[in-house]
Amino acid sequence: MNLVLRRLIPEYGMFLVLLLLCAFFSFVTYSEQSSTGEAGADQVASEIARQAKPADNVLIVTRRQTDDIRFADKLQRNLASREMQVAGVVQGEPQDARVAMERLLQENQKIDFVACSQASADWRVFANIPVDFPNFGNPRVVQPYVYYWPNFLKFDNLLNISNQISVIAVVAIGMTMVIVSGGIDLSVGSLIALSAVLSARIIRDFAGATDATTTGMTLACIIAILCCGAIGAFSACMITYFGIPPFIVTLAMMLVGSGFAYMLSEGQSIAAMPDTFVWLGRDASLFGLPNAVVLMVALYALAHLVMSRMTLGRYLYAVGGNREAARLSGVPVERVIVFAYVVCGLLAGLGGVVLASQLKSGSATYGNMYELYVIAAVVVGGTSLSGGEGKMPGTLIGAFTIAVIQNGMNLTNVESYTQKVVLGFVILGAVLLDQIRGRRYSA
């Protein structure tokens, strides 16, 4: 039994915790659902076609919201393709539906079906149509089918979780390398802000602002990423060649990076961006996944290959496990440490570009507290703060664990202050488990 635990807990413990969290939030968010948008329109059109006669009229009633507008547009096209008559389309509030029905009465038009979205079907104006509008007879109110499903497991929600955690997860790759090598980097949050502001500033001032070309935007983003990599290299040099503790160096660079971000942005948000700038952060391409998520997966695959199959990865573990022993074994310790901090800086810069793309602007306030979330993702994923131990898949699981907890608490209406308390205890629990594991399950 002990041998089984020794194998399962280090390898699959956090993954099982993530599955349990998903199961818990699926259970507590299990509720009545109905299709929206074009899918709901298809259902309503099929149901009306099944019941309707050739001369029947349909009144379409929805709210003035994005999903409902798509619902109404698709439903009109569906009904037209089936050669059915649409008496009118109402998009607004219950009083708008009442006004439209009164107008149809005055025009001596009949209504055989009222096609509604799930929300508009519950309006009281449709509760007793035969009494309030006797000339209409008894028109049938048709709405999308009702079914039960967890809000947490909705496809859009799962995509939202992945997209929101993408920046933290990308930066956590570099942080994992730094912590595995025995260091820490507190500057990543400020570097995210600096990269976002610098790329936005270059696009606004030198690449044409809202008329910027793809080449101009790409060069601006590359410059911002390289600047963050240079700051990472500077931090590494202070640590390796001058012997300053990583905590102090990166704390100083956190302040420097934040200060530069405020200086470049002049304390304002830079929003003069072309619409195409959101391609990386918001648009989807491969299998309908957001580009930021595809980038995240690709980077984790590459990082896992480096850490598990390449000499450089073994060097990182060796330096973090015992720096002096690694030096005596011929490992180029200083260069390995420089590599870890440069990669961490570059990925923080990339995270800033992704965040700027998601928000279509650059601001010095971006990345606030991100260094703590990034470190939390790494630690929750099983990387030891003592160095020499950790895996990239574990970091990705740790990032998703934090994202699932936050998303689940949002869906269950837990207030933001309580969320911070819960996340604090999650981080503390992860470190405590790391200590217990190191004592009881080490070989």
mmCIF file of C-alpha atoms in Angstrom, residues 17 55 67 109-110 135 143-144 172 210 241 257 276 296 330 337 351 369 389 402 432:
data_model
loop_
_atom_site.group_PDB
_atom_site.id
_atom_site.type_symbol
_atom_site.label_atom_id
_atom_site.label_comp_id
_atom_site.label_asym_id
_atom_site.label_seq_id
_atom_site.Cartn_x
_atom_site.Cartn_y
_atom_site.Cartn_z
ATOM 1 C CA VAL A 17 -7.686 17.126 -6.790
ATOM 2 C CA ALA A 55 -51.057 29.958 -43.528
ATOM 3 C CA ASP A 67 -27.580 35.815 -28.063
ATOM 4 C CA GLN A 109 -53.575 40.223 -38.268
ATOM 5 C CA LYS A 110 -53.629 36.888 -36.531
ATOM 6 C CA ASN A 135 -59.094 38.055 -31.033
ATOM 7 C CA GLN A 143 -39.380 28.198 -26.757
ATOM 8 C CA PRO A 144 -36.127 26.135 -26.855
ATOM 9 C CA ALA A 172 4.373 29.861 -15.012
ATOM 10 C CA THR A 210 -5.310 52.054 -35.392
ATOM 11 C CA TYR A 241 28.016 37.121 -10.605
ATOM 12 C CA GLY A 257 9.497 47.283 -14.170
ATOM 13 C CA THR A 276 -6.696 42.963 -35.703
ATOM 14 C CA MET A 296 -0.218 27.867 -24.189
ATOM 15 C CA GLY A 330 30.860 20.035 -14.830
ATOM 16 C CA ILE A 337 20.654 30.134 -14.091
ATOM 17 C CA GLY A 351 2.165 37.085 -21.317
ATOM 18 C CA MET A 369 -0.540 40.419 -8.230
ATOM 19 C CA GLU A 389 11.873 19.082 -8.218
ATOM 20 C CA ILE A 402 -6.509 27.906 -9.385
ATOM 21 C CA LEU A 432 2.237 21.973 3.414
#
